[in-house]
Amino acid sequence: MNGNSVVVITTGGTIAMRDDGAGAVPVLEGEGLLGESANRLPEVALQSEAFANLPSVHLTLTQLWQLRQRVGAHLADEAVRGVVITHGTDTLVETAFLLDLTLASPKPVVVTGAMRTVSEAGYDGHANIQQALRVVADDEARHRGTMVVFTDEIHAARYVTKSQSHSPATFRSPNWGPMGRIFGTEIVWGWTVTRDWVECEQLEPDVHLLMVATGTEPLLLSMLVEQRVAGIVIEGVGANRVPPSWLPWIRRATAQGTAVVVAHGTAGGHASDGYGYAGAARSLVEAGATLARGLDARKARLRLMATLGQAGRG
Ligand code: ASP
């Protein structure tokens, strides 16, 4: 069943911000944020819901899961065609990925935002909201999971990354490019995704993220292993590689039941190499680690939180 109502959930971010002299803060929400977008697409009936009004780095994991539950409840409603979420761009990709990973509905979910506040020239919020609504209204948007719509591009949540700190054209999918483009009012789809879905009722919060750089000693890793945390995600260098001094700690972690995932350290990438040296893919797998195939470290962290949550450790 495909209703014609679209729910827009506002959460804050630059798209909701105005600067009244003391620095930009989120103030707009609900109908006030949607502005004219609400009247421009007569084929969809808009319903707005103010979930939060926060810079995205203020969102907690608990709030993120509550948002996931709200989106899931709306998608289960027969009258709802899809959901648009307005969000701060700093953690937008993580929210989009979590929704994509844990909501199995064929209905489209689109996350969007803005890089300029409503007080700046060239505010991009209304254009992005309008294109997000256009995508949700499109019949071919179904079965594509959660998408990020920004600057007339449609990105799959699984592949997209924020690539620039200030440019409005910040969202990029380094491995595969955008899944579709919006040319004015016309949507052209390029390819589709095979969904990767984890059935999970909660996230395991005790998962920690570490980054490798040249010559990094495994001090933080050893502390986490000694704490017997539930999971550790390591952003390696290149295609999932770590210094050899990290291997004994990874071995010890996996032997005691701490899940260890190693992600690539490049903008795009995939876990695959033919190296035989300590710290490369083969040795990590032998030490009991899992390689995050095609996911960057932040996404790999959410996936591990979901799989450990699914296993009931949360
Ligand atoms: N600092 C903002 C946020 O993530 C950035 C943005 O929305 O573009 O909330």
mmCIF file of N, CA, C and O in Angstrom, residues 28-122:
data_model
loop_
_atom_site.group_PDB
_atom_site.id
_atom_site.type_symbol
_atom_site.label_atom_id
_atom_site.label_comp_id
_atom_site.label_asym_id
_atom_site.label_seq_id
_atom_site.Cartn_x
_atom_site.Cartn_y
_atom_site.Cartn_z
ATOM 1 N N LEU A 28 14.491 27.128 13.802
ATOM 2 C CA LEU A 28 13.328 26.793 12.966
ATOM 3 C C LEU A 28 12.952 25.336 13.155
ATOM 4 O O LEU A 28 13.811 24.463 13.268
ATOM 5 N N GLU A 29 11.666 25.063 13.152
ATOM 6 C CA GLU A 29 11.242 23.658 13.154
ATOM 7 C C GLU A 29 9.836 23.546 12.575
ATOM 8 O O GLU A 29 9.161 24.545 12.353
ATOM 9 N N GLY A 30 9.422 22.316 12.332
ATOM 10 C CA GLY A 30 8.067 22.064 11.833
ATOM 11 C C GLY A 30 7.756 22.894 10.597
ATOM 12 O O GLY A 30 8.573 23.060 9.704
ATOM 13 N N GLU A 31 6.534 23.430 10.575
ATOM 14 C CA GLU A 31 6.058 24.209 9.417
ATOM 15 C C GLU A 31 6.967 25.399 9.122
ATOM 16 O O GLU A 31 7.184 25.767 7.970
ATOM 17 N N GLY A 32 7.518 26.008 10.179
ATOM 18 C CA GLY A 32 8.388 27.165 10.012
ATOM 19 C C GLY A 32 9.616 26.842 9.185
ATOM 20 O O GLY A 32 10.124 27.673 8.439
ATOM 21 N N LEU A 33 10.094 25.626 9.292
ATOM 22 C CA LEU A 33 11.266 25.209 8.531
ATOM 23 C C LEU A 33 10.893 24.828 7.098
ATOM 24 O O LEU A 33 11.617 25.117 6.155
ATOM 25 N N LEU A 34 9.738 24.202 6.945
ATOM 26 C CA LEU A 34 9.357 23.751 5.599
ATOM 27 C C LEU A 34 9.113 24.922 4.659
ATOM 28 O O LEU A 34 9.371 24.836 3.464
ATOM 29 N N GLY A 35 8.630 26.034 5.184
ATOM 30 C CA GLY A 35 8.400 27.221 4.365
ATOM 31 C C GLY A 35 7.535 26.914 3.161
ATOM 32 O O GLY A 35 6.547 26.172 3.249
ATOM 33 N N GLU A 36 7.951 27.426 2.031
ATOM 34 C CA GLU A 36 7.188 27.284 0.802
ATOM 35 C C GLU A 36 7.182 25.866 0.251
ATOM 36 O O GLU A 36 6.334 25.519 -0.547
ATOM 37 N N SER A 37 8.165 25.048 0.688
ATOM 38 C CA SER A 37 8.259 23.686 0.142
ATOM 39 C C SER A 37 6.932 22.964 0.267
ATOM 40 O O SER A 37 6.557 22.146 -0.560
ATOM 41 N N ALA A 38 6.204 23.294 1.342
ATOM 42 C CA ALA A 38 4.954 22.604 1.636
ATOM 43 C C ALA A 38 3.929 22.793 0.516
ATOM 44 O O ALA A 38 3.111 21.916 0.264
ATOM 45 N N ASN A 39 3.976 23.940 -0.172
ATOM 46 C CA ASN A 39 2.934 24.212 -1.175
ATOM 47 C C ASN A 39 3.336 23.818 -2.586
ATOM 48 O O ASN A 39 2.527 23.840 -3.494
ATOM 49 N N ARG A 40 4.595 23.470 -2.775
ATOM 50 C CA ARG A 40 5.066 23.326 -4.152
ATOM 51 C C ARG A 40 4.851 21.960 -4.769
ATOM 52 O O ARG A 40 5.029 21.795 -5.963
ATOM 53 N N LEU A 41 4.569 20.952 -3.964
ATOM 54 C CA LEU A 41 4.362 19.617 -4.518
ATOM 55 C C LEU A 41 2.957 19.143 -4.162
ATOM 56 O O LEU A 41 2.753 18.439 -3.173
ATOM 57 N N PRO A 42 1.947 19.530 -4.953
ATOM 58 C CA PRO A 42 0.560 19.249 -4.594
ATOM 59 C C PRO A 42 0.246 17.756 -4.522
ATOM 60 O O PRO A 42 -0.715 17.347 -3.899
ATOM 61 N N GLU A 43 1.091 16.908 -5.173
ATOM 62 C CA GLU A 43 0.791 15.469 -5.184
ATOM 63 C C GLU A 43 1.043 14.794 -3.844
ATOM 64 O O GLU A 43 0.610 13.672 -3.625
ATOM 65 N N VAL A 44 1.757 15.470 -2.937
ATOM 66 C CA VAL A 44 1.960 14.858 -1.619
ATOM 67 C C VAL A 44 1.339 15.722 -0.516
ATOM 68 O O VAL A 44 1.351 16.941 -0.588
ATOM 69 N N ALA A 45 0.773 15.029 0.471
ATOM 70 C CA ALA A 45 0.212 15.731 1.627
ATOM 71 C C ALA A 45 1.274 15.725 2.719
ATOM 72 O O ALA A 45 1.721 14.658 3.139
ATOM 73 N N LEU A 46 1.712 16.902 3.114
ATOM 74 C CA LEU A 46 2.802 16.967 4.098
ATOM 75 C C LEU A 46 2.297 16.986 5.524
ATOM 76 O O LEU A 46 1.305 17.622 5.845
ATOM 77 N N GLN A 47 3.035 16.277 6.340
ATOM 78 C CA GLN A 47 2.756 16.228 7.768
ATOM 79 C C GLN A 47 4.107 16.520 8.424
ATOM 80 O O GLN A 47 5.089 15.850 8.064
ATOM 81 N N SER A 48 4.201 17.496 9.304
ATOM 82 C CA SER A 48 5.526 17.739 9.882
ATOM 83 C C SER A 48 5.550 17.357 11.356
ATOM 84 O O SER A 48 4.529 17.418 12.054
ATOM 85 N N GLU A 49 6.720 16.944 11.794
ATOM 86 C CA GLU A 49 6.881 16.518 13.182
ATOM 87 C C GLU A 49 8.221 17.052 13.681
ATOM 88 O O GLU A 49 9.254 16.780 13.082
ATOM 89 N N ALA A 50 8.194 17.816 14.767
ATOM 90 C CA ALA A 50 9.447 18.330 15.344
ATOM 91 C C ALA A 50 9.954 17.295 16.344
ATOM 92 O O ALA A 50 9.366 17.104 17.400
ATOM 93 N N PHE A 51 11.042 16.619 15.988
ATOM 94 C CA PHE A 51 11.592 15.574 16.873
ATOM 95 C C PHE A 51 12.577 16.195 17.865
ATOM 96 O O PHE A 51 12.603 15.863 19.042
ATOM 97 N N ALA A 52 13.443 17.089 17.355
ATOM 98 C CA ALA A 52 14.441 17.759 18.198
ATOM 99 C C ALA A 52 14.863 19.018 17.464
ATOM 100 O O ALA A 52 14.489 19.220 16.301
ATOM 101 N N ASN A 53 15.624 19.882 18.113
ATOM 102 C CA ASN A 53 16.179 21.041 17.414
ATOM 103 C C ASN A 53 17.609 21.231 17.918
ATOM 104 O O ASN A 53 17.904 22.135 18.698
ATOM 105 N N LEU A 54 18.491 20.361 17.435
ATOM 106 C CA LEU A 54 19.852 20.260 17.964
ATOM 107 C C LEU A 54 20.889 20.301 16.858
ATOM 108 O O LEU A 54 20.643 19.818 15.746
ATOM 109 N N PRO A 55 22.083 20.831 17.162
ATOM 110 C CA PRO A 55 23.211 20.571 16.259
ATOM 111 C C PRO A 55 23.419 19.058 16.272
ATOM 112 O O PRO A 55 23.244 18.423 17.326
ATOM 113 N N SER A 56 23.791 18.476 15.148
ATOM 114 C CA SER A 56 23.750 17.003 15.091
ATOM 115 C C SER A 56 24.739 16.344 16.043
ATOM 116 O O SER A 56 24.511 15.224 16.502
ATOM 117 N N VAL A 57 25.823 17.042 16.392
ATOM 118 C CA VAL A 57 26.792 16.426 17.294
ATOM 119 C C VAL A 57 26.252 16.386 18.744
ATOM 120 O O VAL A 57 26.844 15.735 19.600
ATOM 121 N N HIS A 58 25.126 17.038 18.999
ATOM 122 C CA HIS A 58 24.490 16.947 20.321
ATOM 123 C C HIS A 58 23.564 15.735 20.436
ATOM 124 O O HIS A 58 23.098 15.415 21.528
ATOM 125 N N LEU A 59 23.238 15.099 19.335
ATOM 126 C CA LEU A 59 22.318 13.945 19.387
ATOM 127 C C LEU A 59 22.983 12.771 20.103
ATOM 128 O O LEU A 59 24.137 12.435 19.819
ATOM 129 N N THR A 60 22.269 12.139 21.003
ATOM 130 C CA THR A 60 22.804 10.965 21.705
ATOM 131 C C THR A 60 22.362 9.692 20.983
ATOM 132 O O THR A 60 21.439 9.721 20.153
ATOM 133 N N LEU A 61 22.980 8.586 21.354
ATOM 134 C CA LEU A 61 22.568 7.305 20.766
ATOM 135 C C LEU A 61 21.124 6.978 21.129
ATOM 136 O O LEU A 61 20.390 6.394 20.330
ATOM 137 N N THR A 62 20.725 7.365 22.327
ATOM 138 C CA THR A 62 19.335 7.113 22.748
ATOM 139 C C THR A 62 18.376 7.881 21.844
ATOM 140 O O THR A 62 17.368 7.341 21.372
ATOM 141 N N GLN A 63 18.697 9.151 21.575
ATOM 142 C CA GLN A 63 17.829 9.940 20.689
ATOM 143 C C GLN A 63 17.832 9.379 19.267
ATOM 144 O O GLN A 63 16.798 9.359 18.595
ATOM 145 N N LEU A 64 19.011 8.931 18.851
ATOM 146 C CA LEU A 64 19.108 8.366 17.500
ATOM 147 C C LEU A 64 18.181 7.145 17.371
ATOM 148 O O LEU A 64 17.469 6.983 16.374
ATOM 149 N N TRP A 65 18.179 6.320 18.407
ATOM 150 C CA TRP A 65 17.320 5.129 18.354
ATOM 151 C C TRP A 65 15.838 5.518 18.434
ATOM 152 O O TRP A 65 14.989 4.934 17.755
ATOM 153 N N GLN A 66 15.543 6.566 19.242
ATOM 154 C CA GLN A 66 14.150 7.045 19.304
ATOM 155 C C GLN A 66 13.704 7.554 17.929
ATOM 156 O O GLN A 66 12.576 7.321 17.502
ATOM 157 N N LEU A 67 14.614 8.236 17.242
ATOM 158 C CA LEU A 67 14.299 8.717 15.891
ATOM 159 C C LEU A 67 14.021 7.532 14.973
ATOM 160 O O LEU A 67 13.056 7.532 14.205
ATOM 161 N N ARG A 68 14.861 6.514 15.082
ATOM 162 C CA ARG A 68 14.668 5.295 14.276
ATOM 163 C C ARG A 68 13.280 4.682 14.558
ATOM 164 O O ARG A 68 12.570 4.251 13.653
ATOM 165 N N GLN A 69 12.885 4.680 15.812
ATOM 166 C CA GLN A 69 11.574 4.123 16.172
ATOM 167 C C GLN A 69 10.443 4.981 15.593
ATOM 168 O O GLN A 69 9.444 4.441 15.113
ATOM 169 N N ARG A 70 10.596 6.300 15.615
ATOM 170 C CA ARG A 70 9.569 7.192 15.049
ATOM 171 C C ARG A 70 9.437 6.963 13.544
ATOM 172 O O ARG A 70 8.349 6.876 13.008
ATOM 173 N N VAL A 71 10.581 6.865 12.880
ATOM 174 C CA VAL A 71 10.551 6.658 11.425
ATOM 175 C C VAL A 71 9.886 5.314 11.128
ATOM 176 O O VAL A 71 9.018 5.201 10.248
ATOM 177 N N GLY A 72 10.264 4.282 11.888
ATOM 178 C CA GLY A 72 9.677 2.945 11.687
ATOM 179 C C GLY A 72 8.171 2.971 11.877
ATOM 180 O O GLY A 72 7.428 2.358 11.098
ATOM 181 N N ALA A 73 7.699 3.695 12.881
ATOM 182 C CA ALA A 73 6.250 3.760 13.146
ATOM 183 C C ALA A 73 5.537 4.455 11.979
ATOM 184 O O ALA A 73 4.475 4.016 11.532
ATOM 185 N N HIS A 74 6.118 5.519 11.457
ATOM 186 C CA HIS A 74 5.487 6.207 10.315
ATOM 187 C C HIS A 74 5.475 5.313 9.075
ATOM 188 O O HIS A 74 4.490 5.268 8.339
ATOM 189 N N LEU A 75 6.557 4.592 8.847
ATOM 190 C CA LEU A 75 6.611 3.744 7.649
ATOM 191 C C LEU A 75 5.566 2.630 7.720
ATOM 192 O O LEU A 75 5.075 2.154 6.697
ATOM 193 N N ALA A 76 5.217 2.212 8.937
ATOM 194 C CA ALA A 76 4.228 1.141 9.105
ATOM 195 C C ALA A 76 2.799 1.636 8.869
ATOM 196 O O ALA A 76 1.866 0.837 8.756
ATOM 197 N N ASP A 77 2.625 2.941 8.764
ATOM 198 C CA ASP A 77 1.292 3.529 8.564
ATOM 199 C C ASP A 77 0.948 3.490 7.067
ATOM 200 O O ASP A 77 1.678 4.043 6.237
ATOM 201 N N GLU A 78 -0.182 2.877 6.739
ATOM 202 C CA GLU A 78 -0.553 2.710 5.318
ATOM 203 C C GLU A 78 -0.720 4.028 4.578
ATOM 204 O O GLU A 78 -0.548 4.092 3.366
ATOM 205 N N ALA A 79 -1.086 5.073 5.312
ATOM 206 C CA ALA A 79 -1.311 6.375 4.652
ATOM 207 C C ALA A 79 -0.001 7.062 4.279
ATOM 208 O O ALA A 79 0.010 8.021 3.514
ATOM 209 N N VAL A 80 1.110 6.555 4.801
ATOM 210 C CA VAL A 80 2.400 7.238 4.603
ATOM 211 C C VAL A 80 3.149 6.655 3.412
ATOM 212 O O VAL A 80 3.321 5.440 3.278
ATOM 213 N N ARG A 81 3.571 7.542 2.571
ATOM 214 C CA ARG A 81 4.324 7.152 1.371
ATOM 215 C C ARG A 81 5.823 7.044 1.662
ATOM 216 O O ARG A 81 6.535 6.223 1.092
ATOM 217 N N GLY A 82 6.305 7.905 2.540
ATOM 218 C CA GLY A 82 7.723 7.899 2.878
ATOM 219 C C GLY A 82 8.010 8.990 3.885
ATOM 220 O O GLY A 82 7.126 9.761 4.265
ATOM 221 N N VAL A 83 9.269 9.064 4.315
ATOM 222 C CA VAL A 83 9.641 9.997 5.378
ATOM 223 C C VAL A 83 10.849 10.819 4.927
ATOM 224 O O VAL A 83 11.790 10.285 4.320
ATOM 225 N N VAL A 84 10.800 12.121 5.210
ATOM 226 C CA VAL A 84 11.953 13.005 5.002
ATOM 227 C C VAL A 84 12.421 13.468 6.382
ATOM 228 O O VAL A 84 11.593 13.813 7.233
ATOM 229 N N ILE A 85 13.717 13.462 6.586
ATOM 230 C CA ILE A 85 14.274 13.934 7.863
ATOM 231 C C ILE A 85 15.224 15.086 7.575
ATOM 232 O O ILE A 85 16.112 14.958 6.726
ATOM 233 N N THR A 86 15.034 16.210 8.266
ATOM 234 C CA THR A 86 16.011 17.299 8.154
ATOM 235 C C THR A 86 16.964 17.171 9.337
ATOM 236 O O THR A 86 16.544 16.912 10.471
ATOM 237 N N HIS A 87 18.268 17.367 9.070
ATOM 238 C CA HIS A 87 19.285 16.927 10.030
ATOM 239 C C HIS A 87 20.553 17.758 9.858
ATOM 240 O O HIS A 87 20.880 18.185 8.754
ATOM 241 N N GLY A 88 21.299 17.944 10.929
ATOM 242 C CA GLY A 88 22.620 18.557 10.824
ATOM 243 C C GLY A 88 23.527 17.691 9.969
ATOM 244 O O GLY A 88 23.468 16.460 10.039
ATOM 245 N N THR A 89 24.370 18.344 9.169
ATOM 246 C CA THR A 89 25.148 17.556 8.198
ATOM 247 C C THR A 89 26.328 16.822 8.826
ATOM 248 O O THR A 89 26.858 15.890 8.231
ATOM 249 N N ASP A 90 26.751 17.241 10.033
ATOM 250 C CA ASP A 90 27.961 16.624 10.610
ATOM 251 C C ASP A 90 27.796 15.127 10.874
ATOM 252 O O ASP A 90 28.736 14.353 10.669
ATOM 253 N N THR A 91 26.633 14.733 11.369
ATOM 254 C CA THR A 91 26.417 13.299 11.636
ATOM 255 C C THR A 91 25.277 12.739 10.790
ATOM 256 O O THR A 91 24.785 11.636 11.053
ATOM 257 N N LEU A 92 24.879 13.489 9.770
ATOM 258 C CA LEU A 92 23.757 13.087 8.907
ATOM 259 C C LEU A 92 23.972 11.694 8.286
ATOM 260 O O LEU A 92 23.058 10.864 8.242
ATOM 261 N N VAL A 93 25.205 11.456 7.856
ATOM 262 C CA VAL A 93 25.509 10.187 7.195
ATOM 263 C C VAL A 93 25.301 9.013 8.158
ATOM 264 O O VAL A 93 24.781 7.958 7.775
ATOM 265 N N GLU A 94 25.670 9.212 9.419
ATOM 266 C CA GLU A 94 25.516 8.123 10.392
ATOM 267 C C GLU A 94 24.037 7.823 10.650
ATOM 268 O O GLU A 94 23.630 6.660 10.714
ATOM 269 N N THR A 95 23.238 8.887 10.788
ATOM 270 C CA THR A 95 21.800 8.672 10.997
ATOM 271 C C THR A 95 21.196 7.959 9.794
ATOM 272 O O THR A 95 20.441 6.991 9.944
ATOM 273 N N ALA A 96 21.543 8.435 8.602
ATOM 274 C CA ALA A 96 21.000 7.809 7.385
ATOM 275 C C ALA A 96 21.402 6.338 7.321
ATOM 276 O O ALA A 96 20.587 5.463 7.011
ATOM 277 N N PHE A 97 22.656 6.052 7.640
ATOM 278 C CA PHE A 97 23.133 4.662 7.570
ATOM 279 C C PHE A 97 22.401 3.778 8.580
ATOM 280 O O PHE A 97 21.993 2.658 8.267
ATOM 281 N N LEU A 98 22.208 4.301 9.805
ATOM 282 C CA LEU A 98 21.523 3.486 10.820
ATOM 283 C C LEU A 98 20.088 3.172 10.389
ATOM 284 O O LEU A 98 19.615 2.036 10.548
ATOM 285 N N LEU A 99 19.397 4.162 9.833
ATOM 286 C CA LEU A 99 18.020 3.925 9.374
ATOM 287 C C LEU A 99 18.019 2.890 8.251
ATOM 288 O O LEU A 99 17.192 1.979 8.214
ATOM 289 N N ASP A 100 18.963 3.025 7.343
ATOM 290 C CA ASP A 100 19.058 2.098 6.213
ATOM 291 C C ASP A 100 19.303 0.669 6.703
ATOM 292 O O ASP A 100 18.721 -0.283 6.195
ATOM 293 N N LEU A 101 20.150 0.561 7.698
ATOM 294 C CA LEU A 101 20.574 -0.752 8.193
ATOM 295 C C LEU A 101 19.494 -1.453 9.004
ATOM 296 O O LEU A 101 19.421 -2.680 9.016
ATOM 297 N N THR A 102 18.656 -0.681 9.688
ATOM 298 C CA THR A 102 17.751 -1.311 10.661
ATOM 299 C C THR A 102 16.268 -1.211 10.309
ATOM 300 O O THR A 102 15.441 -1.734 11.045
ATOM 301 N N LEU A 103 15.917 -0.525 9.206
ATOM 302 C CA LEU A 103 14.513 -0.452 8.809
ATOM 303 C C LEU A 103 14.347 -1.168 7.472
ATOM 304 O O LEU A 103 14.967 -0.782 6.481
ATOM 305 N N ALA A 104 13.507 -2.189 7.464
ATOM 306 C CA ALA A 104 13.410 -3.028 6.251
ATOM 307 C C ALA A 104 12.335 -2.565 5.285
ATOM 308 O O ALA A 104 12.191 -3.140 4.212
ATOM 309 N N SER A 105 11.567 -1.542 5.630
ATOM 310 C CA SER A 105 10.429 -1.134 4.799
ATOM 311 C C SER A 105 10.859 -0.809 3.367
ATOM 312 O O SER A 105 11.925 -0.225 3.150
ATOM 313 N N PRO A 106 10.014 -1.156 2.377
ATOM 314 C CA PRO A 106 10.329 -0.750 0.995
ATOM 315 C C PRO A 106 10.098 0.736 0.745
ATOM 316 O O PRO A 106 10.502 1.276 -0.276
ATOM 317 N N LYS A 107 9.458 1.421 1.696
ATOM 318 C CA LYS A 107 9.144 2.846 1.489
ATOM 319 C C LYS A 107 10.410 3.701 1.604
ATOM 320 O O LYS A 107 11.293 3.411 2.414
ATOM 321 N N PRO A 108 10.471 4.770 0.842
ATOM 322 C CA PRO A 108 11.683 5.598 0.871
ATOM 323 C C PRO A 108 11.813 6.463 2.125
ATOM 324 O O PRO A 108 10.833 7.005 2.627
ATOM 325 N N VAL A 109 13.048 6.562 2.594
ATOM 326 C CA VAL A 109 13.393 7.495 3.666
ATOM 327 C C VAL A 109 14.502 8.374 3.098
ATOM 328 O O VAL A 109 15.477 7.859 2.528
ATOM 329 N N VAL A 110 14.356 9.688 3.226
ATOM 330 C CA VAL A 110 15.360 10.613 2.689
ATOM 331 C C VAL A 110 15.823 11.545 3.809
ATOM 332 O O VAL A 110 15.005 12.117 4.525
ATOM 333 N N VAL A 111 17.133 11.663 3.951
ATOM 334 C CA VAL A 111 17.691 12.582 4.940
ATOM 335 C C VAL A 111 18.343 13.741 4.176
ATOM 336 O O VAL A 111 19.057 13.524 3.184
ATOM 337 N N THR A 112 18.060 14.953 4.645
ATOM 338 C CA THR A 112 18.650 16.120 3.993
ATOM 339 C C THR A 112 18.990 17.188 5.041
ATOM 340 O O THR A 112 18.729 17.000 6.229
ATOM 341 N N GLY A 113 19.600 18.261 4.600
ATOM 342 C CA GLY A 113 20.009 19.328 5.522
ATOM 343 C C GLY A 113 20.431 20.537 4.713
ATOM 344 O O GLY A 113 19.983 20.723 3.571
ATOM 345 N N ALA A 114 21.288 21.351 5.286
ATOM 346 C CA ALA A 114 21.798 22.525 4.578
ATOM 347 C C ALA A 114 23.191 22.828 5.105
ATOM 348 O O ALA A 114 23.525 22.475 6.238
ATOM 349 N N MET A 115 23.985 23.479 4.292
ATOM 350 C CA MET A 115 25.327 23.885 4.718
ATOM 351 C C MET A 115 25.370 25.373 5.055
ATOM 352 O O MET A 115 26.345 25.865 5.609
ATOM 353 N N ARG A 116 24.303 26.110 4.683
ATOM 354 C CA ARG A 116 24.243 27.541 5.010
ATOM 355 C C ARG A 116 22.999 27.817 5.831
ATOM 356 O O ARG A 116 21.933 27.262 5.543
ATOM 357 N N THR A 117 23.136 28.673 6.805
ATOM 358 C CA THR A 117 21.989 29.009 7.653
ATOM 359 C C THR A 117 21.035 29.923 6.894
ATOM 360 O O THR A 117 21.397 30.524 5.879
ATOM 361 N N VAL A 118 19.858 30.078 7.456
ATOM 362 C CA VAL A 118 18.852 30.924 6.829
ATOM 363 C C VAL A 118 19.293 32.396 6.879
ATOM 364 O O VAL A 118 18.788 33.232 6.117
ATOM 365 N N SER A 119 20.289 32.720 7.707
ATOM 366 C CA SER A 119 20.796 34.099 7.778
ATOM 367 C C SER A 119 21.843 34.391 6.701
ATOM 368 O O SER A 119 22.288 35.524 6.568
ATOM 369 N N GLU A 120 22.298 33.368 5.986
ATOM 370 C CA GLU A 120 23.351 33.565 4.984
ATOM 371 C C GLU A 120 22.777 33.618 3.568
ATOM 372 O O GLU A 120 21.750 32.978 3.285
ATOM 373 N N ALA A 121 23.511 34.330 2.692
ATOM 374 C CA ALA A 121 23.121 34.339 1.287
ATOM 375 C C ALA A 121 23.289 32.926 0.743
ATOM 376 O O ALA A 121 24.236 32.229 1.089
ATOM 377 N N GLY A 122 22.348 32.494 -0.071
ATOM 378 C CA GLY A 122 22.461 31.163 -0.685
ATOM 379 C C GLY A 122 22.029 30.042 0.237
ATOM 380 O O GLY A 122 22.482 28.898 0.082
#
